[in-house]
Amino acid sequence: RTGHRHDTIMIGETAAYGAGHKGYGASMDPLTFVRAFYCLNGAYKPLTGTAATQIGCPASGNRGAFVGAHPALFDAAGWAHHPYDFVHPPTFKRSDPDSATLSGLSRIETSLDRSARAYHQPAGKPIDITEWGVQSRNPSPFVTFSQAQQAEYINEGEYMAWLNPRVPAFSQFLLVDNAPNTHYKKGTRAYWSTFQSGLLTYPFDQPKPAYYAFELPIWLPKPKHGSNVPVWGQIRPSSQRKAVLQFKARGSGSWANVATVTGSGPDGFFTTDVQLPSAGGLRISWSGPGNITYDSRIATVS
């Protein structure tokens, strides 16, 4: 009736884990939310009686009636998720079983699949990462990661999402760092409680290393020199989809071309293997429109 029948509509918008937040309450672990959202208990069986009505669910636990009354829970195009972990690298997996950071997406996938099957509905709903990013220090002194680590981790995070066939979308947050919260004393943790995950600094819009990492993503799943070093990267959509991989040995002052790569598909990803004779650094060098050359961050080769 609204004209949005064929739009992509997602549900969820869950966080990676729950936490207490001084001043505005608490947030819930995502798997706890999924079970309650689908009116299921810890064993993924429909809630009944008081346990159901206490959280606004029907007391009967009738599966067919629930599906009929809540079609959006089963027909939505995907589940929106924000798998931030503000203090650990992307590969860190939290021990709490109801959390789902980027390295623990399988948990929320399993939870959604079990929820669908509990009502005899198809499983496999896509997980759209509608927000993710890595915060960096300077100017905030309270953030765990340096700007160089931020650049490295946003490439690793996108690679991890790319590996997962259930993830069709991956959105960087933010473009520009948030301004500090001036309701609090300058320099305090509360003052710097805003997001510092931008690619540009606030207020001057100066590029952080993450800006160039996002512009030309590169990741080495096994960053050790040898005859077949796997390389993953992306040349974002453009009329010019070819780029060069360049290597510089440790201690050397010059770059050497080691391979030509072509971004494929609508998103411009590529994978290849290259021969790297020693420790050093690898980068993507790309000539875009107007023959302007852009270089990725330098991926360390051990």
PDB file of C-alpha atoms in Angstrom:
ATOM      1  CA  ARG A   1       0.000   0.000   0.000  1.00  0.00           C
ATOM      2  CA  THR A   2       2.876   2.400   0.692  1.00  0.00           C
ATOM      3  CA  GLY A   3       4.636   1.711  -2.593  1.00  0.00           C
ATOM      4  CA  HIS A   4       7.639   0.139  -0.859  1.00  0.00           C
ATOM      5  CA  ARG A   5       6.730  -3.473  -1.545  1.00  0.00           C
ATOM      6  CA  HIS A   6       9.925  -4.110  -3.516  1.00  0.00           C
ATOM      7  CA  ASP A   7      12.318  -2.076  -1.374  1.00  0.00           C
ATOM      8  CA  THR A   8      15.118  -3.677   0.604  1.00  0.00           C
ATOM      9  CA  ILE A   9      13.858  -3.608   4.179  1.00  0.00           C
ATOM     10  CA  MET A  10      15.988  -4.943   7.028  1.00  0.00           C
ATOM     11  CA  ILE A  11      15.179  -5.647  10.640  1.00  0.00           C
ATOM     12  CA  GLY A  12      17.322  -5.842  13.763  1.00  0.00           C
ATOM     13  CA  GLU A  13      19.968  -3.106  13.913  1.00  0.00           C
ATOM     14  CA  THR A  14      21.587  -4.943  16.811  1.00  0.00           C
ATOM     15  CA  ALA A  15      24.853  -4.120  18.565  1.00  0.00           C
ATOM     16  CA  ALA A  16      27.713  -6.571  19.013  1.00  0.00           C
ATOM     17  CA  TYR A  17      27.235  -6.954  22.756  1.00  0.00           C
ATOM     18  CA  GLY A  18      25.290  -5.509  25.642  1.00  0.00           C
ATOM     19  CA  ALA A  19      26.700  -3.139  28.218  1.00  0.00           C
ATOM     20  CA  GLY A  20      25.723  -0.761  30.964  1.00  0.00           C
ATOM     21  CA  HIS A  21      25.839   2.876  29.924  1.00  0.00           C
ATOM     22  CA  LYS A  22      26.037   5.446  32.700  1.00  0.00           C
ATOM     23  CA  GLY A  23      23.402   8.077  32.195  1.00  0.00           C
ATOM     24  CA  TYR A  24      21.170   6.331  29.673  1.00  0.00           C
ATOM     25  CA  GLY A  25      20.596   2.770  30.758  1.00  0.00           C
ATOM     26  CA  ALA A  26      21.842  -0.440  29.243  1.00  0.00           C
ATOM     27  CA  SER A  27      21.907  -2.285  25.943  1.00  0.00           C
ATOM     28  CA  MET A  28      21.146  -5.957  25.333  1.00  0.00           C
ATOM     29  CA  ASP A  29      23.277  -8.758  23.912  1.00  0.00           C
ATOM     30  CA  PRO A  30      22.154  -9.420  20.329  1.00  0.00           C
ATOM     31  CA  LEU A  31      21.294 -13.101  20.732  1.00  0.00           C
ATOM     32  CA  THR A  32      19.207 -12.307  23.814  1.00  0.00           C
ATOM     33  CA  PHE A  33      17.356  -9.781  21.685  1.00  0.00           C
ATOM     34  CA  VAL A  34      16.877 -12.193  18.757  1.00  0.00           C
ATOM     35  CA  ARG A  35      15.267 -14.823  20.971  1.00  0.00           C
ATOM     36  CA  ALA A  36      12.919 -12.308  22.597  1.00  0.00           C
ATOM     37  CA  PHE A  37      12.164 -10.675  19.242  1.00  0.00           C
ATOM     38  CA  TYR A  38      11.001 -14.041  17.895  1.00  0.00           C
ATOM     39  CA  CYS A  39       9.264 -14.929  21.191  1.00  0.00           C
ATOM     40  CA  LEU A  40      11.529 -17.888  21.887  1.00  0.00           C
ATOM     41  CA  ASN A  41      13.113 -19.262  25.039  1.00  0.00           C
ATOM     42  CA  GLY A  42      16.768 -20.220  25.483  1.00  0.00           C
ATOM     43  CA  ALA A  43      16.144 -23.550  23.733  1.00  0.00           C
ATOM     44  CA  TYR A  44      14.505 -21.757  20.768  1.00  0.00           C
ATOM     45  CA  LYS A  45      11.032 -23.005  21.609  1.00  0.00           C
ATOM     46  CA  PRO A  46       8.048 -20.595  21.468  1.00  0.00           C
ATOM     47  CA  LEU A  47       7.388 -18.873  24.775  1.00  0.00           C
ATOM     48  CA  THR A  48       4.018 -19.530  26.399  1.00  0.00           C
ATOM     49  CA  GLY A  49       2.018 -18.248  29.323  1.00  0.00           C
ATOM     50  CA  THR A  50       3.424 -15.584  31.633  1.00  0.00           C
ATOM     51  CA  ALA A  51       6.949 -15.919  30.239  1.00  0.00           C
ATOM     52  CA  ALA A  52       5.530 -14.835  26.884  1.00  0.00           C
ATOM     53  CA  THR A  53       3.159 -12.073  27.986  1.00  0.00           C
ATOM     54  CA  GLN A  54       5.814 -10.455  30.183  1.00  0.00           C
ATOM     55  CA  ILE A  55       7.689  -9.410  27.034  1.00  0.00           C
ATOM     56  CA  GLY A  56       4.672  -8.738  24.827  1.00  0.00           C
ATOM     57  CA  CYS A  57       4.473 -12.135  23.138  1.00  0.00           C
ATOM     58  CA  PRO A  58       1.284 -14.176  22.605  1.00  0.00           C
ATOM     59  CA  ALA A  59       0.579 -16.585  25.460  1.00  0.00           C
ATOM     60  CA  SER A  60      -0.466 -19.466  23.223  1.00  0.00           C
ATOM     61  CA  GLY A  61       2.905 -20.132  21.564  1.00  0.00           C
ATOM     62  CA  ASN A  62       1.033 -21.097  18.395  1.00  0.00           C
ATOM     63  CA  ARG A  63       3.654 -21.163  15.621  1.00  0.00           C
ATOM     64  CA  GLY A  64       1.352 -20.685  12.629  1.00  0.00           C
ATOM     65  CA  ALA A  65      -0.512 -17.807  14.248  1.00  0.00           C
ATOM     66  CA  PHE A  66       2.751 -16.071  15.129  1.00  0.00           C
ATOM     67  CA  VAL A  67       4.063 -16.281  11.548  1.00  0.00           C
ATOM     68  CA  GLY A  68       0.769 -15.014  10.176  1.00  0.00           C
ATOM     69  CA  ALA A  69       0.707 -12.067  12.583  1.00  0.00           C
ATOM     70  CA  HIS A  70       4.353 -11.080  12.068  1.00  0.00           C
ATOM     71  CA  PRO A  71       5.328 -11.672   8.427  1.00  0.00           C
ATOM     72  CA  ALA A  72       8.078  -9.019   8.467  1.00  0.00           C
ATOM     73  CA  LEU A  73      10.092 -11.110  10.930  1.00  0.00           C
ATOM     74  CA  PHE A  74      10.431 -13.799   8.284  1.00  0.00           C
ATOM     75  CA  ASP A  75      10.130 -11.907   4.983  1.00  0.00           C
ATOM     76  CA  ALA A  76      12.583  -9.046   5.606  1.00  0.00           C
ATOM     77  CA  ALA A  77      15.490  -8.854   3.152  1.00  0.00           C
ATOM     78  CA  GLY A  78      18.134  -9.063   5.857  1.00  0.00           C
ATOM     79  CA  TRP A  79      19.181  -8.562   9.434  1.00  0.00           C
ATOM     80  CA  ALA A  80      21.013  -5.282  10.160  1.00  0.00           C
ATOM     81  CA  HIS A  81      23.918  -5.587  12.596  1.00  0.00           C
ATOM     82  CA  HIS A  82      26.642  -3.339  14.051  1.00  0.00           C
ATOM     83  CA  PRO A  83      29.482  -5.690  15.078  1.00  0.00           C
ATOM     84  CA  TYR A  84      31.754  -3.084  16.716  1.00  0.00           C
ATOM     85  CA  ASP A  85      34.343  -4.103  19.267  1.00  0.00           C
ATOM     86  CA  PHE A  86      35.864  -0.905  20.603  1.00  0.00           C
ATOM     87  CA  VAL A  87      38.815  -2.393  22.470  1.00  0.00           C
ATOM     88  CA  HIS A  88      39.904  -5.495  20.529  1.00  0.00           C
ATOM     89  CA  PRO A  89      41.182  -6.243  16.995  1.00  0.00           C
ATOM     90  CA  PRO A  90      38.615  -7.564  14.481  1.00  0.00           C
ATOM     91  CA  THR A  91      39.685 -11.183  14.962  1.00  0.00           C
ATOM     92  CA  PHE A  92      39.059 -11.169  18.722  1.00  0.00           C
ATOM     93  CA  LYS A  93      36.119 -13.372  19.680  1.00  0.00           C
ATOM     94  CA  ARG A  94      34.320 -12.522  22.904  1.00  0.00           C
ATOM     95  CA  SER A  95      33.695 -15.316  25.386  1.00  0.00           C
ATOM     96  CA  ASP A  96      30.100 -14.306  26.190  1.00  0.00           C
ATOM     97  CA  PRO A  97      28.013 -16.606  23.977  1.00  0.00           C
ATOM     98  CA  ASP A  98      25.209 -14.120  23.302  1.00  0.00           C
ATOM     99  CA  SER A  99      27.555 -11.537  21.740  1.00  0.00           C
ATOM    100  CA  ALA A 100      28.310 -11.259  18.014  1.00  0.00           C
ATOM    101  CA  THR A 101      31.280  -9.107  17.049  1.00  0.00           C
ATOM    102  CA  LEU A 102      32.745  -9.263  13.540  1.00  0.00           C
ATOM    103  CA  SER A 103      34.663 -12.449  14.368  1.00  0.00           C
ATOM    104  CA  GLY A 104      31.545 -13.941  15.944  1.00  0.00           C
ATOM    105  CA  LEU A 105      28.987 -13.366  13.206  1.00  0.00           C
ATOM    106  CA  SER A 106      28.343 -17.115  13.065  1.00  0.00           C
ATOM    107  CA  ARG A 107      26.631 -16.774  16.440  1.00  0.00           C
ATOM    108  CA  ILE A 108      23.945 -14.410  15.204  1.00  0.00           C
ATOM    109  CA  GLU A 109      23.633 -16.389  11.965  1.00  0.00           C
ATOM    110  CA  THR A 110      22.978 -19.556  13.961  1.00  0.00           C
ATOM    111  CA  SER A 111      20.545 -17.742  16.246  1.00  0.00           C
ATOM    112  CA  LEU A 112      18.561 -16.341  13.320  1.00  0.00           C
ATOM    113  CA  ASP A 113      18.520 -19.733  11.600  1.00  0.00           C
ATOM    114  CA  ARG A 114      17.295 -21.489  14.720  1.00  0.00           C
ATOM    115  CA  SER A 115      14.633 -18.788  15.166  1.00  0.00           C
ATOM    116  CA  ALA A 116      13.375 -19.291  11.611  1.00  0.00           C
ATOM    117  CA  ARG A 117      13.344 -23.073  11.917  1.00  0.00           C
ATOM    118  CA  ALA A 118      11.459 -22.840  15.204  1.00  0.00           C
ATOM    119  CA  TYR A 119       8.526 -21.573  13.091  1.00  0.00           C
ATOM    120  CA  HIS A 120       9.237 -23.902  10.141  1.00  0.00           C
ATOM    121  CA  GLN A 121      10.419 -20.956   8.025  1.00  0.00           C
ATOM    122  CA  PRO A 122      13.421 -20.771   5.645  1.00  0.00           C
ATOM    123  CA  ALA A 123      16.785 -20.045   7.282  1.00  0.00           C
ATOM    124  CA  GLY A 124      19.778 -18.197   5.850  1.00  0.00           C
ATOM    125  CA  LYS A 125      18.752 -14.564   6.243  1.00  0.00           C
ATOM    126  CA  PRO A 126      21.582 -12.224   5.082  1.00  0.00           C
ATOM    127  CA  ILE A 127      23.492 -10.222   7.699  1.00  0.00           C
ATOM    128  CA  ASP A 128      23.856  -6.626   6.503  1.00  0.00           C
ATOM    129  CA  ILE A 129      26.617  -4.826   8.381  1.00  0.00           C
ATOM    130  CA  THR A 130      25.006  -1.416   8.311  1.00  0.00           C
ATOM    131  CA  GLU A 131      27.602   0.129  10.630  1.00  0.00           C
ATOM    132  CA  TRP A 132      31.164  -0.791  11.508  1.00  0.00           C
ATOM    133  CA  GLY A 133      34.374   1.063  12.126  1.00  0.00           C
ATOM    134  CA  VAL A 134      37.488   1.314  14.271  1.00  0.00           C
ATOM    135  CA  GLN A 135      38.151   4.269  16.545  1.00  0.00           C
ATOM    136  CA  SER A 136      41.573   5.904  16.688  1.00  0.00           C
ATOM    137  CA  ARG A 137      43.494   8.061  19.156  1.00  0.00           C
ATOM    138  CA  ASN A 138      44.461  11.691  18.609  1.00  0.00           C
ATOM    139  CA  PRO A 139      42.787  13.803  19.584  1.00  0.00           C
ATOM    140  CA  SER A 140      40.967  11.481  22.010  1.00  0.00           C
ATOM    141  CA  PRO A 141      43.467   9.953  24.485  1.00  0.00           C
ATOM    142  CA  PHE A 142      41.006   7.277  25.639  1.00  0.00           C
ATOM    143  CA  VAL A 143      40.775   5.182  22.456  1.00  0.00           C
ATOM    144  CA  THR A 144      42.674   1.873  22.362  1.00  0.00           C
ATOM    145  CA  PHE A 145      44.041   2.006  18.817  1.00  0.00           C
ATOM    146  CA  SER A 146      46.465   4.328  17.028  1.00  0.00           C
ATOM    147  CA  GLN A 147      45.585   5.822  13.657  1.00  0.00           C
ATOM    148  CA  ALA A 148      47.929   3.316  11.965  1.00  0.00           C
ATOM    149  CA  GLN A 149      46.158   0.420  13.689  1.00  0.00           C
ATOM    150  CA  GLN A 150      42.793   1.842  12.637  1.00  0.00           C
ATOM    151  CA  ALA A 151      43.922   1.800   8.994  1.00  0.00           C
ATOM    152  CA  GLU A 152      45.109  -1.795   9.253  1.00  0.00           C
ATOM    153  CA  TYR A 153      42.022  -3.042  11.054  1.00  0.00           C
ATOM    154  CA  ILE A 154      39.442  -1.516   8.703  1.00  0.00           C
ATOM    155  CA  ASN A 155      41.097  -3.434   5.854  1.00  0.00           C
ATOM    156  CA  GLU A 156      41.117  -6.633   7.906  1.00  0.00           C
ATOM    157  CA  GLY A 157      37.483  -6.106   8.881  1.00  0.00           C
ATOM    158  CA  GLU A 158      36.317  -5.644   5.309  1.00  0.00           C
ATOM    159  CA  TYR A 159      38.261  -8.751   4.287  1.00  0.00           C
ATOM    160  CA  MET A 160      36.581 -10.764   7.054  1.00  0.00           C
ATOM    161  CA  ALA A 161      33.156  -9.553   5.931  1.00  0.00           C
ATOM    162  CA  TRP A 162      33.990 -10.326   2.284  1.00  0.00           C
ATOM    163  CA  LEU A 163      34.840 -13.920   3.259  1.00  0.00           C
ATOM    164  CA  ASN A 164      31.381 -14.431   4.740  1.00  0.00           C
ATOM    165  CA  PRO A 165      28.795 -15.368   2.079  1.00  0.00           C
ATOM    166  CA  ARG A 166      25.992 -14.230   4.388  1.00  0.00           C
ATOM    167  CA  VAL A 167      27.223 -10.593   4.332  1.00  0.00           C
ATOM    168  CA  PRO A 168      26.025  -8.672   1.238  1.00  0.00           C
ATOM    169  CA  ALA A 169      26.740  -5.153   2.575  1.00  0.00           C
ATOM    170  CA  PHE A 170      29.441  -3.580   4.732  1.00  0.00           C
ATOM    171  CA  SER A 171      29.207   0.095   5.711  1.00  0.00           C
ATOM    172  CA  GLN A 172      32.050   2.199   7.125  1.00  0.00           C
ATOM    173  CA  PHE A 173      31.119   4.511  10.008  1.00  0.00           C
ATOM    174  CA  LEU A 174      32.085   7.437  10.074  1.00  0.00           C
ATOM    175  CA  LEU A 175      33.436   9.653   7.310  1.00  0.00           C
ATOM    176  CA  VAL A 176      34.397  12.489   9.706  1.00  0.00           C
ATOM    177  CA  ASP A 177      35.125  12.022  13.419  1.00  0.00           C
ATOM    178  CA  ASN A 178      32.364  13.187  15.738  1.00  0.00           C
ATOM    179  CA  ALA A 179      32.859  16.421  17.627  1.00  0.00           C
ATOM    180  CA  PRO A 180      33.460  15.917  21.363  1.00  0.00           C
ATOM    181  CA  ASN A 181      30.521  16.080  23.726  1.00  0.00           C
ATOM    182  CA  THR A 182      30.766  19.620  25.085  1.00  0.00           C
ATOM    183  CA  HIS A 183      28.177  18.911  27.798  1.00  0.00           C
ATOM    184  CA  TYR A 184      31.039  17.391  29.778  1.00  0.00           C
ATOM    185  CA  LYS A 185      34.303  18.783  31.106  1.00  0.00           C
ATOM    186  CA  LYS A 186      36.931  19.192  28.392  1.00  0.00           C
ATOM    187  CA  GLY A 187      39.449  16.375  28.262  1.00  0.00           C
ATOM    188  CA  THR A 188      37.408  13.884  30.294  1.00  0.00           C
ATOM    189  CA  ARG A 189      36.371  10.426  29.125  1.00  0.00           C
ATOM    190  CA  ALA A 190      32.753  11.603  28.829  1.00  0.00           C
ATOM    191  CA  TYR A 191      33.887  14.546  26.710  1.00  0.00           C
ATOM    192  CA  TRP A 192      35.481  12.064  24.293  1.00  0.00           C
ATOM    193  CA  SER A 193      32.647   9.508  24.424  1.00  0.00           C
ATOM    194  CA  THR A 194      31.591  10.309  20.842  1.00  0.00           C
ATOM    195  CA  PHE A 195      32.654   8.217  17.831  1.00  0.00           C
ATOM    196  CA  GLN A 196      36.232   8.713  16.675  1.00  0.00           C
ATOM    197  CA  SER A 197      35.977   6.138  13.882  1.00  0.00           C
ATOM    198  CA  GLY A 198      36.072   8.620  11.001  1.00  0.00           C
ATOM    199  CA  LEU A 199      38.370   8.573   8.006  1.00  0.00           C
ATOM    200  CA  LEU A 200      38.835  12.331   8.394  1.00  0.00           C
ATOM    201  CA  THR A 201      39.624  14.333  11.518  1.00  0.00           C
ATOM    202  CA  TYR A 202      37.242  16.787  13.141  1.00  0.00           C
ATOM    203  CA  PRO A 203      37.036  19.755  12.643  1.00  0.00           C
ATOM    204  CA  PHE A 204      39.593  20.151   9.861  1.00  0.00           C
ATOM    205  CA  ASP A 205      38.668  17.159   7.656  1.00  0.00           C
ATOM    206  CA  GLN A 206      42.303  16.059   7.428  1.00  0.00           C
ATOM    207  CA  PRO A 207      42.757  12.498   6.068  1.00  0.00           C
ATOM    208  CA  LYS A 208      43.782   9.895   8.617  1.00  0.00           C
ATOM    209  CA  PRO A 209      45.764   6.842   7.446  1.00  0.00           C
ATOM    210  CA  ALA A 210      42.399   5.052   7.451  1.00  0.00           C
ATOM    211  CA  TYR A 211      41.227   7.318   4.633  1.00  0.00           C
ATOM    212  CA  TYR A 212      43.801   5.832   2.254  1.00  0.00           C
ATOM    213  CA  ALA A 213      43.207   2.336   3.607  1.00  0.00           C
ATOM    214  CA  PHE A 214      39.509   2.673   2.846  1.00  0.00           C
ATOM    215  CA  GLU A 215      40.199   4.190  -0.572  1.00  0.00           C
ATOM    216  CA  LEU A 216      42.267   1.175  -1.717  1.00  0.00           C
ATOM    217  CA  PRO A 217      41.798  -1.759   0.675  1.00  0.00           C
ATOM    218  CA  ILE A 218      44.589  -4.336   0.847  1.00  0.00           C
ATOM    219  CA  TRP A 219      44.998  -7.344   3.133  1.00  0.00           C
ATOM    220  CA  LEU A 220      47.500 -10.188   3.338  1.00  0.00           C
ATOM    221  CA  PRO A 221      45.846 -13.204   5.009  1.00  0.00           C
ATOM    222  CA  LYS A 222      49.300 -14.800   5.462  1.00  0.00           C
ATOM    223  CA  PRO A 223      51.788 -11.894   5.491  1.00  0.00           C
ATOM    224  CA  LYS A 224      54.999 -13.931   5.275  1.00  0.00           C
ATOM    225  CA  HIS A 225      57.301 -13.666   2.266  1.00  0.00           C
ATOM    226  CA  GLY A 226      57.556 -16.604  -0.103  1.00  0.00           C
ATOM    227  CA  SER A 227      56.700 -17.885  -3.561  1.00  0.00           C
ATOM    228  CA  ASN A 228      52.903 -17.747  -3.163  1.00  0.00           C
ATOM    229  CA  VAL A 229      51.776 -14.934  -0.892  1.00  0.00           C
ATOM    230  CA  PRO A 230      47.963 -14.472  -1.038  1.00  0.00           C
ATOM    231  CA  VAL A 231      46.771 -10.893  -1.523  1.00  0.00           C
ATOM    232  CA  TRP A 232      43.225  -9.558  -1.242  1.00  0.00           C
ATOM    233  CA  GLY A 233      42.215  -6.068  -2.260  1.00  0.00           C
ATOM    234  CA  GLN A 234      39.629  -3.819  -3.801  1.00  0.00           C
ATOM    235  CA  ILE A 235      39.606  -1.276  -6.593  1.00  0.00           C
ATOM    236  CA  ARG A 236      36.385   0.547  -5.937  1.00  0.00           C
ATOM    237  CA  PRO A 237      33.999   0.946  -8.883  1.00  0.00           C
ATOM    238  CA  SER A 238      35.552   3.041 -11.638  1.00  0.00           C
ATOM    239  CA  SER A 239      36.129   3.034 -15.370  1.00  0.00           C
ATOM    240  CA  GLN A 240      39.723   2.047 -14.613  1.00  0.00           C
ATOM    241  CA  ARG A 241      39.743  -1.321 -12.844  1.00  0.00           C
ATOM    242  CA  LYS A 242      43.421  -2.262 -13.252  1.00  0.00           C
ATOM    243  CA  ALA A 243      46.126  -1.577 -10.675  1.00  0.00           C
ATOM    244  CA  VAL A 244      49.688  -2.632  -9.877  1.00  0.00           C
ATOM    245  CA  LEU A 245      50.969  -4.398  -6.781  1.00  0.00           C
ATOM    246  CA  GLN A 246      54.289  -2.925  -5.721  1.00  0.00           C
ATOM    247  CA  PHE A 247      56.834  -4.412  -3.315  1.00  0.00           C
ATOM    248  CA  LYS A 248      59.649  -2.740  -1.407  1.00  0.00           C
ATOM    249  CA  ALA A 249      62.159  -4.900   0.456  1.00  0.00           C
ATOM    250  CA  ARG A 250      62.937  -3.957   4.035  1.00  0.00           C
ATOM    251  CA  GLY A 251      65.683  -1.349   4.023  1.00  0.00           C
ATOM    252  CA  SER A 252      65.227  -0.548   0.336  1.00  0.00           C
ATOM    253  CA  GLY A 253      64.239   2.878  -0.961  1.00  0.00           C
ATOM    254  CA  SER A 254      62.579   1.788  -4.181  1.00  0.00           C
ATOM    255  CA  TRP A 255      59.351   0.045  -5.203  1.00  0.00           C
ATOM    256  CA  ALA A 256      59.176  -2.753  -7.777  1.00  0.00           C
ATOM    257  CA  ASN A 257      56.071  -3.875  -9.662  1.00  0.00           C
ATOM    258  CA  VAL A 258      55.281  -7.511  -8.879  1.00  0.00           C
ATOM    259  CA  ALA A 259      51.813  -8.024 -10.394  1.00  0.00           C
ATOM    260  CA  THR A 260      48.950  -6.400 -12.257  1.00  0.00           C
ATOM    261  CA  VAL A 261      45.493  -6.922 -10.772  1.00  0.00           C
ATOM    262  CA  THR A 262      41.977  -6.185 -11.990  1.00  0.00           C
ATOM    263  CA  GLY A 263      39.008  -5.479  -9.770  1.00  0.00           C
ATOM    264  CA  SER A 264      36.097  -7.673 -10.769  1.00  0.00           C
ATOM    265  CA  GLY A 265      32.359  -7.653 -10.275  1.00  0.00           C
ATOM    266  CA  PRO A 266      30.291  -4.688  -9.164  1.00  0.00           C
ATOM    267  CA  ASP A 267      32.490  -4.052  -6.102  1.00  0.00           C
ATOM    268  CA  GLY A 268      35.967  -4.370  -7.659  1.00  0.00           C
ATOM    269  CA  PHE A 269      37.466  -7.046  -5.392  1.00  0.00           C
ATOM    270  CA  PHE A 270      40.478  -9.103  -6.428  1.00  0.00           C
ATOM    271  CA  THR A 271      42.531 -11.965  -5.044  1.00  0.00           C
ATOM    272  CA  THR A 272      45.901 -13.139  -6.311  1.00  0.00           C
ATOM    273  CA  ASP A 273      49.150 -14.804  -5.242  1.00  0.00           C
ATOM    274  CA  VAL A 274      52.495 -13.051  -5.646  1.00  0.00           C
ATOM    275  CA  GLN A 275      56.136 -13.943  -5.126  1.00  0.00           C
ATOM    276  CA  LEU A 276      57.793 -11.816  -2.461  1.00  0.00           C
ATOM    277  CA  PRO A 277      61.494 -12.619  -1.951  1.00  0.00           C
ATOM    278  CA  SER A 278      61.991 -11.060   1.487  1.00  0.00           C
ATOM    279  CA  ALA A 279      60.422  -9.102   4.304  1.00  0.00           C
ATOM    280  CA  GLY A 280      59.219  -5.641   3.365  1.00  0.00           C
ATOM    281  CA  GLY A 281      56.019  -3.929   2.344  1.00  0.00           C
ATOM    282  CA  LEU A 282      53.347  -4.372  -0.324  1.00  0.00           C
ATOM    283  CA  ARG A 283      50.955  -1.749  -1.668  1.00  0.00           C
ATOM    284  CA  ILE A 284      48.418  -1.160  -4.433  1.00  0.00           C
ATOM    285  CA  SER A 285      49.224   1.618  -6.881  1.00  0.00           C
ATOM    286  CA  TRP A 286      46.263   2.714  -8.983  1.00  0.00           C
ATOM    287  CA  SER A 287      45.932   5.366 -11.671  1.00  0.00           C
ATOM    288  CA  GLY A 288      42.424   6.739 -11.586  1.00  0.00           C
ATOM    289  CA  PRO A 289      40.574   9.210 -13.789  1.00  0.00           C
ATOM    290  CA  GLY A 290      42.800  12.044 -14.954  1.00  0.00           C
ATOM    291  CA  ASN A 291      45.864   9.780 -14.523  1.00  0.00           C
ATOM    292  CA  ILE A 292      46.092  10.667 -10.841  1.00  0.00           C
ATOM    293  CA  THR A 293      47.983   7.951  -8.970  1.00  0.00           C
ATOM    294  CA  TYR A 294      46.682   6.685  -5.635  1.00  0.00           C
ATOM    295  CA  ASP A 295      48.562   4.371  -3.262  1.00  0.00           C
ATOM    296  CA  SER A 296      47.087   2.105  -0.614  1.00  0.00           C
ATOM    297  CA  ARG A 297      48.512   1.744   2.865  1.00  0.00           C
ATOM    298  CA  ILE A 298      51.629  -0.399   3.024  1.00  0.00           C
ATOM    299  CA  ALA A 299      50.885  -3.957   4.157  1.00  0.00           C
ATOM    300  CA  THR A 300      53.760  -5.382   6.184  1.00  0.00           C
ATOM    301  CA  VAL A 301      55.441  -8.557   4.896  1.00  0.00           C
ATOM    302  CA  SER A 302      57.449 -10.535   7.448  1.00  0.00           C
TER     303      SER A 302
END
